[in-house]
PDB file of C-alpha atoms in Angstrom:
ATOM      1  CA  ALA A  78       0.885 -27.901 -25.446  1.00 80.00           C
ATOM      2  CA  GLN A  79      -2.415 -26.513 -24.749  1.00 86.00           C
ATOM      3  CA  THR A  80      -4.471 -23.860 -26.402  1.00 93.00           C
ATOM      4  CA  VAL A  81      -7.756 -22.160 -25.478  1.00 97.00           C
ATOM      5  CA  THR A  82      -9.806 -20.057 -28.054  1.00 97.00           C
ATOM      6  CA  GLN A  83     -12.486 -17.874 -27.212  1.00 97.00           C
ATOM      7  CA  SER A  84     -13.982 -16.260 -30.675  1.00 95.00           C
ATOM      8  CA  GLN A  85     -16.410 -13.987 -29.301  1.00 96.00           C
ATOM      9  CA  PRO A  86     -14.437 -10.740 -28.245  1.00 95.00           C
ATOM     10  CA  GLU A  87     -17.386  -8.848 -27.067  1.00 97.00           C
ATOM     11  CA  MET A  88     -21.027 -10.015 -26.433  1.00 97.00           C
ATOM     12  CA  SER A  89     -24.019  -8.082 -24.909  1.00 97.00           C
ATOM     13  CA  VAL A  90     -27.300  -9.425 -23.379  1.00 98.00           C
ATOM     14  CA  GLN A  91     -30.468  -7.776 -22.009  1.00 98.00           C
ATOM     15  CA  GLU A  92     -30.936  -7.916 -18.040  1.00 98.00           C
ATOM     16  CA  ALA A  93     -32.810 -11.284 -17.251  1.00 97.00           C
ATOM     17  CA  GLU A  94     -32.152 -13.099 -20.640  1.00 98.00           C
ATOM     18  CA  THR A  95     -29.998 -15.809 -21.205  1.00 98.00           C
ATOM     19  CA  VAL A  96     -26.573 -15.761 -23.164  1.00 98.00           C
ATOM     20  CA  THR A  97     -23.802 -18.263 -24.140  1.00 98.00           C
ATOM     21  CA  LEU A  98     -20.293 -17.817 -24.377  1.00 98.00           C
ATOM     22  CA  SER A  99     -18.158 -20.038 -26.446  1.00 98.00           C
ATOM     23  CA  CYS A 100     -14.838 -21.697 -25.707  1.00 98.00           C
ATOM     24  CA  THR A 101     -12.772 -24.258 -27.724  1.00 98.00           C
ATOM     25  CA  TYR A 102      -9.724 -25.732 -26.587  1.00 97.00           C
ATOM     26  CA  ASP A 103      -7.030 -28.171 -27.936  1.00 96.00           C
ATOM     27  CA  THR A 104      -5.018 -30.769 -26.079  1.00 93.00           C
ATOM     28  CA  SER A 105      -3.533 -34.186 -25.967  1.00 91.00           C
ATOM     29  CA  GLU A 106      -4.253 -34.846 -22.518  1.00 90.00           C
ATOM     30  CA  ASN A 107      -6.972 -36.997 -21.438  1.00 89.00           C
ATOM     31  CA  ASN A 108      -7.333 -35.779 -17.679  1.00 91.00           C
ATOM     32  CA  TYR A 109      -7.739 -31.953 -17.342  1.00 93.00           C
ATOM     33  CA  TYR A 110     -10.112 -29.327 -15.853  1.00 94.00           C
ATOM     34  CA  LEU A 111     -11.752 -26.685 -17.581  1.00 96.00           C
ATOM     35  CA  PHE A 112     -12.822 -23.217 -16.002  1.00 96.00           C
ATOM     36  CA  TRP A 113     -14.546 -19.823 -16.699  1.00 98.00           C
ATOM     37  CA  TYR A 114     -13.202 -17.231 -14.614  1.00 97.00           C
ATOM     38  CA  LYS A 115     -14.810 -13.930 -14.433  1.00 97.00           C
ATOM     39  CA  GLN A 116     -12.880 -10.384 -14.122  1.00 94.00           C
ATOM     40  CA  PRO A 117     -15.007  -7.176 -13.331  1.00 92.00           C
ATOM     41  CA  PRO A 118     -13.883  -4.093 -14.343  1.00 86.00           C
ATOM     42  CA  SER A 119     -11.049  -2.990 -12.042  1.00 79.00           C
ATOM     43  CA  ARG A 120     -11.654  -6.172  -9.646  1.00 83.00           C
ATOM     44  CA  GLN A 121      -9.851  -9.422  -9.229  1.00 88.00           C
ATOM     45  CA  MET A 122     -10.420 -12.514 -11.188  1.00 92.00           C
ATOM     46  CA  ILE A 123     -12.769 -14.965  -9.832  1.00 93.00           C
ATOM     47  CA  LEU A 124     -13.633 -18.532 -10.465  1.00 95.00           C
ATOM     48  CA  VAL A 125     -17.277 -18.935 -11.772  1.00 97.00           C
ATOM     49  CA  ILE A 126     -17.296 -22.545 -12.629  1.00 97.00           C
ATOM     50  CA  ARG A 127     -15.334 -25.731 -12.959  1.00 95.00           C
ATOM     51  CA  GLN A 128     -15.408 -28.892 -14.880  1.00 96.00           C
ATOM     52  CA  GLU A 129     -13.365 -32.109 -14.671  1.00 94.00           C
ATOM     53  CA  ALA A 130     -13.073 -33.676 -17.965  1.00 93.00           C
ATOM     54  CA  TYR A 131     -14.071 -37.428 -16.456  1.00 92.00           C
ATOM     55  CA  LYS A 132     -17.233 -36.347 -15.576  1.00 91.00           C
ATOM     56  CA  GLN A 133     -19.868 -36.408 -18.215  1.00 88.00           C
ATOM     57  CA  GLN A 134     -22.329 -34.406 -16.358  1.00 94.00           C
ATOM     58  CA  ASN A 135     -22.248 -30.607 -17.161  1.00 96.00           C
ATOM     59  CA  ALA A 136     -21.314 -28.420 -14.035  1.00 96.00           C
ATOM     60  CA  THR A 137     -24.037 -26.034 -12.880  1.00 96.00           C
ATOM     61  CA  GLU A 138     -23.525 -23.135 -10.294  1.00 95.00           C
ATOM     62  CA  ASN A 139     -26.805 -21.328  -9.686  1.00 96.00           C
ATOM     63  CA  ARG A 140     -27.492 -19.241 -12.776  1.00 97.00           C
ATOM     64  CA  PHE A 141     -24.230 -20.679 -14.474  1.00 98.00           C
ATOM     65  CA  SER A 142     -23.960 -23.876 -16.361  1.00 98.00           C
ATOM     66  CA  VAL A 143     -21.562 -25.302 -18.841  1.00 98.00           C
ATOM     67  CA  ASN A 144     -22.115 -27.424 -22.003  1.00 97.00           C
ATOM     68  CA  PHE A 145     -18.872 -29.553 -22.126  1.00 97.00           C
ATOM     69  CA  GLN A 146     -18.599 -31.580 -25.062  1.00 96.00           C
ATOM     70  CA  LYS A 147     -15.426 -33.644 -24.817  1.00 94.00           C
ATOM     71  CA  ALA A 148     -15.030 -35.215 -28.211  1.00 94.00           C
ATOM     72  CA  ALA A 149     -15.610 -31.911 -29.720  1.00 96.00           C
ATOM     73  CA  LYS A 150     -13.257 -29.798 -27.278  1.00 96.00           C
ATOM     74  CA  SER A 151     -15.855 -27.527 -26.538  1.00 97.00           C
ATOM     75  CA  PHE A 152     -16.920 -25.885 -23.513  1.00 97.00           C
ATOM     76  CA  SER A 153     -19.449 -23.305 -23.503  1.00 98.00           C
ATOM     77  CA  LEU A 154     -20.745 -21.048 -20.232  1.00 98.00           C
ATOM     78  CA  LYS A 155     -24.419 -20.294 -20.071  1.00 98.00           C
ATOM     79  CA  ILE A 156     -25.718 -17.345 -17.858  1.00 98.00           C
ATOM     80  CA  SER A 157     -29.305 -17.389 -17.279  1.00 98.00           C
ATOM     81  CA  ASP A 158     -31.371 -14.627 -16.018  1.00 98.00           C
ATOM     82  CA  SER A 159     -28.448 -12.165 -16.787  1.00 98.00           C
ATOM     83  CA  GLN A 160     -27.958  -9.597 -14.167  1.00 97.00           C
ATOM     84  CA  LEU A 161     -26.162  -6.373 -14.562  1.00 97.00           C
ATOM     85  CA  GLY A 162     -23.615  -7.722 -12.088  1.00 96.00           C
ATOM     86  CA  ASP A 163     -22.566 -10.264 -14.640  1.00 97.00           C
ATOM     87  CA  THR A 164     -20.946  -7.491 -16.728  1.00 97.00           C
ATOM     88  CA  ALA A 165     -17.344  -8.400 -16.978  1.00 97.00           C
ATOM     89  CA  MET A 166     -14.553 -10.074 -18.930  1.00 96.00           C
ATOM     90  CA  TYR A 167     -14.931 -13.961 -18.839  1.00 98.00           C
ATOM     91  CA  PHE A 168     -12.070 -16.002 -19.610  1.00 97.00           C
ATOM     92  CA  CYS A 169     -12.026 -19.932 -20.340  1.00 98.00           C
ATOM     93  CA  ALA A 170      -9.245 -21.766 -18.966  1.00 96.00           C
ATOM     94  CA  PHE A 171      -7.511 -25.092 -18.898  1.00 94.00           C
ATOM     95  CA  LYS A 172      -5.307 -26.989 -16.588  1.00 91.00           C
ATOM     96  CA  VAL A 173      -4.094 -30.671 -17.038  1.00 89.00           C
ATOM     97  CA  THR A 174      -4.807 -32.796 -13.907  1.00 84.00           C
ATOM     98  CA  GLY A 175      -2.261 -33.889 -11.440  1.00 74.00           C
ATOM     99  CA  GLY A 176       0.527 -32.197  -9.686  1.00 64.00           C
ATOM    100  CA  TYR A 177       1.387 -28.933 -10.530  1.00 68.00           C
ATOM    101  CA  GLN A 178       0.114 -27.784 -13.797  1.00 72.00           C
ATOM    102  CA  LYS A 179      -0.177 -23.894 -14.932  1.00 84.00           C
ATOM    103  CA  VAL A 180      -3.623 -22.593 -15.996  1.00 90.00           C
ATOM    104  CA  THR A 181      -3.798 -21.528 -19.858  1.00 92.00           C
ATOM    105  CA  PHE A 182      -6.214 -19.038 -20.403  1.00 95.00           C
ATOM    106  CA  GLY A 183      -8.180 -18.019 -23.658  1.00 96.00           C
ATOM    107  CA  THR A 184      -8.335 -14.308 -24.718  1.00 95.00           C
ATOM    108  CA  GLY A 185     -11.766 -13.565 -23.155  1.00 96.00           C
ATOM    109  CA  THR A 186     -15.157 -12.481 -23.997  1.00 97.00           C
ATOM    110  CA  LYS A 187     -16.354  -8.996 -22.733  1.00 97.00           C
ATOM    111  CA  LEU A 188     -19.642  -9.274 -21.835  1.00 98.00           C
ATOM    112  CA  GLN A 189     -22.048  -6.294 -21.396  1.00 97.00           C
ATOM    113  CA  VAL A 190     -25.492  -6.730 -19.585  1.00 97.00           C
ATOM    114  CA  ILE A 191     -27.722  -4.075 -20.784  1.00 97.00           C
ATOM    115  CA  PRO A 192     -30.482  -2.529 -18.365  1.00 96.00           C
TER     116      PRO A 192
ATOM    117  CA  ASP B  17      -9.405  -9.340   4.165  1.00 54.00           C
ATOM    118  CA  THR B  18      -7.926 -12.930   3.735  1.00 75.00           C
ATOM    119  CA  GLY B  19      -7.664 -12.717  -0.096  1.00 92.00           C
ATOM    120  CA  VAL B  20      -4.479 -12.582  -2.394  1.00 95.00           C
ATOM    121  CA  SER B  21      -3.108  -8.927  -1.873  1.00 96.00           C
ATOM    122  CA  GLN B  22      -0.842  -7.069  -4.551  1.00 97.00           C
ATOM    123  CA  ASP B  23       0.845  -3.855  -3.934  1.00 97.00           C
ATOM    124  CA  PRO B  24       1.056  -1.169  -5.599  1.00 97.00           C
ATOM    125  CA  ARG B  25      -2.200  -1.392  -7.464  1.00 95.00           C
ATOM    126  CA  HIS B  26      -0.553   0.847 -10.168  1.00 96.00           C
ATOM    127  CA  LYS B  27       2.849   1.946 -11.138  1.00 98.00           C
ATOM    128  CA  ILE B  28       4.089   4.507 -13.764  1.00 98.00           C
ATOM    129  CA  THR B  29       7.748   4.329 -14.457  1.00 98.00           C
ATOM    130  CA  LYS B  30      10.068   5.779 -16.960  1.00 98.00           C
ATOM    131  CA  ARG B  31      11.664   3.611 -19.411  1.00 97.00           C
ATOM    132  CA  GLY B  32      14.997   1.956 -18.004  1.00 98.00           C
ATOM    133  CA  GLN B  33      13.985   2.168 -14.461  1.00 98.00           C
ATOM    134  CA  ASN B  34      13.603  -0.686 -12.168  1.00 98.00           C
ATOM    135  CA  VAL B  35      10.306  -1.762 -10.565  1.00 98.00           C
ATOM    136  CA  THR B  36       9.278  -4.055  -7.915  1.00 98.00           C
ATOM    137  CA  PHE B  37       5.914  -5.658  -7.095  1.00 98.00           C
ATOM    138  CA  ARG B  38       4.584  -7.445  -4.130  1.00 98.00           C
ATOM    139  CA  CYS B  39       2.104 -10.361  -3.657  1.00 98.00           C
ATOM    140  CA  ASP B  40       0.862 -11.618  -0.440  1.00 97.00           C
ATOM    141  CA  PRO B  41      -0.870 -14.861  -0.974  1.00 96.00           C
ATOM    142  CA  ILE B  42      -3.699 -16.520   1.076  1.00 94.00           C
ATOM    143  CA  SER B  43      -1.584 -17.654   4.126  1.00 90.00           C
ATOM    144  CA  GLU B  44      -2.010 -21.376   4.103  1.00 87.00           C
ATOM    145  CA  HIS B  45      -1.352 -21.528   0.302  1.00 92.00           C
ATOM    146  CA  ASN B  46       1.712 -23.332  -0.865  1.00 92.00           C
ATOM    147  CA  ARG B  47       1.581 -22.214  -4.382  1.00 93.00           C
ATOM    148  CA  LEU B  48       2.224 -18.828  -5.947  1.00 95.00           C
ATOM    149  CA  TYR B  49       1.983 -17.958  -9.331  1.00 94.00           C
ATOM    150  CA  TRP B  50       2.744 -14.852 -11.499  1.00 96.00           C
ATOM    151  CA  TYR B  51       0.909 -13.939 -14.560  1.00 96.00           C
ATOM    152  CA  ARG B  52       1.065 -11.050 -16.973  1.00 96.00           C
ATOM    153  CA  GLN B  53      -1.916  -9.941 -18.985  1.00 95.00           C
ATOM    154  CA  THR B  54      -1.796  -7.317 -21.869  1.00 93.00           C
ATOM    155  CA  LEU B  55      -4.791  -5.426 -23.106  1.00 87.00           C
ATOM    156  CA  GLY B  56      -7.124  -7.756 -24.993  1.00 83.00           C
ATOM    157  CA  GLN B  57      -5.478 -10.721 -23.773  1.00 88.00           C
ATOM    158  CA  GLY B  58      -6.061 -13.432 -21.333  1.00 92.00           C
ATOM    159  CA  PRO B  59      -3.352 -14.064 -18.386  1.00 94.00           C
ATOM    160  CA  GLU B  60      -0.129 -15.546 -19.560  1.00 94.00           C
ATOM    161  CA  PHE B  61       2.049 -17.633 -17.221  1.00 93.00           C
ATOM    162  CA  LEU B  62       5.163 -16.157 -16.043  1.00 95.00           C
ATOM    163  CA  THR B  63       6.314 -18.193 -13.008  1.00 95.00           C
ATOM    164  CA  TYR B  64       5.377 -20.473 -10.232  1.00 93.00           C
ATOM    165  CA  PHE B  65       6.579 -21.309  -6.752  1.00 94.00           C
ATOM    166  CA  GLN B  66       5.948 -24.012  -4.695  1.00 92.00           C
ATOM    167  CA  ASN B  67       6.781 -22.844  -1.061  1.00 93.00           C
ATOM    168  CA  GLU B  68      10.029 -20.842  -1.498  1.00 93.00           C
ATOM    169  CA  ALA B  69      11.326 -22.856  -4.445  1.00 93.00           C
ATOM    170  CA  GLN B  70      10.798 -21.290  -8.061  1.00 93.00           C
ATOM    171  CA  LEU B  71       9.870 -24.577  -9.924  1.00 91.00           C
ATOM    172  CA  GLU B  72       9.032 -23.160 -13.678  1.00 89.00           C
ATOM    173  CA  LYS B  73       9.899 -20.169 -15.378  1.00 91.00           C
ATOM    174  CA  SER B  74       7.925 -19.233 -18.846  1.00 91.00           C
ATOM    175  CA  ARG B  75      10.209 -18.158 -21.651  1.00 88.00           C
ATOM    176  CA  LEU B  76       8.419 -14.872 -21.436  1.00 85.00           C
ATOM    177  CA  LEU B  77      10.365 -13.904 -18.547  1.00 87.00           C
ATOM    178  CA  SER B  78      13.455 -12.569 -19.904  1.00 89.00           C
ATOM    179  CA  ASP B  79      16.735 -12.071 -17.889  1.00 93.00           C
ATOM    180  CA  ARG B  80      15.322  -8.613 -16.822  1.00 96.00           C
ATOM    181  CA  PHE B  81      12.678 -10.121 -14.764  1.00 96.00           C
ATOM    182  CA  SER B  82      13.239 -12.134 -11.416  1.00 96.00           C
ATOM    183  CA  ALA B  83      10.891 -13.403  -8.915  1.00 97.00           C
ATOM    184  CA  GLU B  84      11.530 -14.450  -5.316  1.00 96.00           C
ATOM    185  CA  ARG B  85       9.546 -15.827  -2.569  1.00 96.00           C
ATOM    186  CA  PRO B  86      11.696 -15.962   0.689  1.00 92.00           C
ATOM    187  CA  LYS B  87      10.515 -18.046   3.324  1.00 87.00           C
ATOM    188  CA  GLY B  88       7.658 -19.232   0.992  1.00 86.00           C
ATOM    189  CA  SER B  89       5.345 -16.470   2.168  1.00 91.00           C
ATOM    190  CA  PHE B  90       5.160 -13.217   0.068  1.00 96.00           C
ATOM    191  CA  SER B  91       6.790 -13.125  -3.212  1.00 97.00           C
ATOM    192  CA  THR B  92       8.226 -10.134  -5.390  1.00 98.00           C
ATOM    193  CA  LEU B  93       8.614  -9.681  -9.136  1.00 98.00           C
ATOM    194  CA  GLU B  94      11.217  -7.312 -10.085  1.00 97.00           C
ATOM    195  CA  ILE B  95      11.586  -5.852 -13.813  1.00 97.00           C
ATOM    196  CA  GLN B  96      15.143  -4.211 -14.554  1.00 97.00           C
ATOM    197  CA  ARG B  97      15.537  -1.680 -17.117  1.00 97.00           C
ATOM    198  CA  THR B  98      11.940  -1.467 -18.085  1.00 98.00           C
ATOM    199  CA  GLU B  99      10.850  -1.155 -21.388  1.00 96.00           C
ATOM    200  CA  GLN B 100       7.427  -0.039 -23.146  1.00 96.00           C
ATOM    201  CA  GLY B 101       6.711  -3.398 -23.788  1.00 95.00           C
ATOM    202  CA  ASP B 102       6.450  -4.280 -20.304  1.00 96.00           C
ATOM    203  CA  SER B 103       3.449  -2.456 -19.690  1.00 97.00           C
ATOM    204  CA  ALA B 104       0.746  -4.764 -18.711  1.00 97.00           C
ATOM    205  CA  MET B 105      -1.139  -5.973 -15.541  1.00 96.00           C
ATOM    206  CA  TYR B 106       0.798  -8.288 -13.396  1.00 97.00           C
ATOM    207  CA  LEU B 107      -1.405 -10.949 -11.564  1.00 96.00           C
ATOM    208  CA  CYS B 108      -0.393 -12.814  -8.721  1.00 96.00           C
ATOM    209  CA  ALA B 109      -2.434 -16.055  -7.754  1.00 95.00           C
ATOM    210  CA  SER B 110      -2.188 -18.620  -5.009  1.00 94.00           C
ATOM    211  CA  SER B 111      -3.295 -21.874  -4.396  1.00 91.00           C
ATOM    212  CA  PHE B 112      -3.308 -25.034  -1.914  1.00 87.00           C
ATOM    213  CA  LEU B 113      -0.877 -27.826  -2.798  1.00 81.00           C
ATOM    214  CA  GLY B 114      -3.599 -30.122  -3.942  1.00 77.00           C
ATOM    215  CA  GLY B 115      -5.983 -27.424  -4.759  1.00 79.00           C
ATOM    216  CA  THR B 116      -7.451 -27.084  -8.562  1.00 80.00           C
ATOM    217  CA  GLU B 117      -8.753 -23.225  -7.953  1.00 85.00           C
ATOM    218  CA  ALA B 118      -6.198 -20.760  -8.014  1.00 89.00           C
ATOM    219  CA  PHE B 119      -7.229 -17.383  -6.129  1.00 92.00           C
ATOM    220  CA  PHE B 120      -5.978 -14.101  -8.019  1.00 94.00           C
ATOM    221  CA  GLY B 121      -5.182 -10.695  -6.569  1.00 95.00           C
ATOM    222  CA  GLN B 122      -6.537  -7.278  -8.133  1.00 94.00           C
ATOM    223  CA  GLY B 123      -3.075  -6.934  -9.962  1.00 95.00           C
ATOM    224  CA  THR B 124      -0.468  -4.514 -10.380  1.00 97.00           C
ATOM    225  CA  ARG B 125      -1.045  -2.304 -13.435  1.00 96.00           C
ATOM    226  CA  LEU B 126       2.350  -1.246 -14.906  1.00 98.00           C
ATOM    227  CA  THR B 127       2.736   1.814 -17.307  1.00 97.00           C
ATOM    228  CA  VAL B 128       6.039   2.477 -18.740  1.00 98.00           C
ATOM    229  CA  VAL B 129       6.473   5.811 -20.406  1.00 97.00           C
TER     230      VAL B 129
END
């Protein structure tokens, strides 16, 4: 079984600053995906960024980047130039590669961007 | 709007009543998932359909819960004899057969009073 741990229930950051959200996971699998999902207040969850475990290069999507440390089973999300629209719950998630596999989510980090 | 649609958005029901939620996935998506999200928690997997076949059910899905996906299109999740512990956000998601990304609906928030 896989577990995903987010140890920061809440965080805040000043607009235009950089913030890093932490995530650790535990698995015995070798091939998997890691995700960060964003859930704005009263809105649907959307995928922010995805990392394939076999890729050593960290994924980036515009202002969002990850620091993937496979040996340490760590997967942090860095948000640069934070914007008010980044205020949301952020969930780290895990999925084994191949066929159908359900996604396992962490408990989330509530991020508040302060003007 | 071609995203995942869920209805209703909010439901308040008395304990002991039955409720049914509907999910319309993105039309080309073969896979459909139901998740439950309680306050302060991440979504927890409930069940999964590939086309019309229900291929996995979580142990969270007690006998009072039933899900269907007739004809492999929309899906319904029914909760019978609701309990206060059923109060949660029920999320539906869909994906392509070979896809890695699941697309989520806005959810149905159930409150059992």
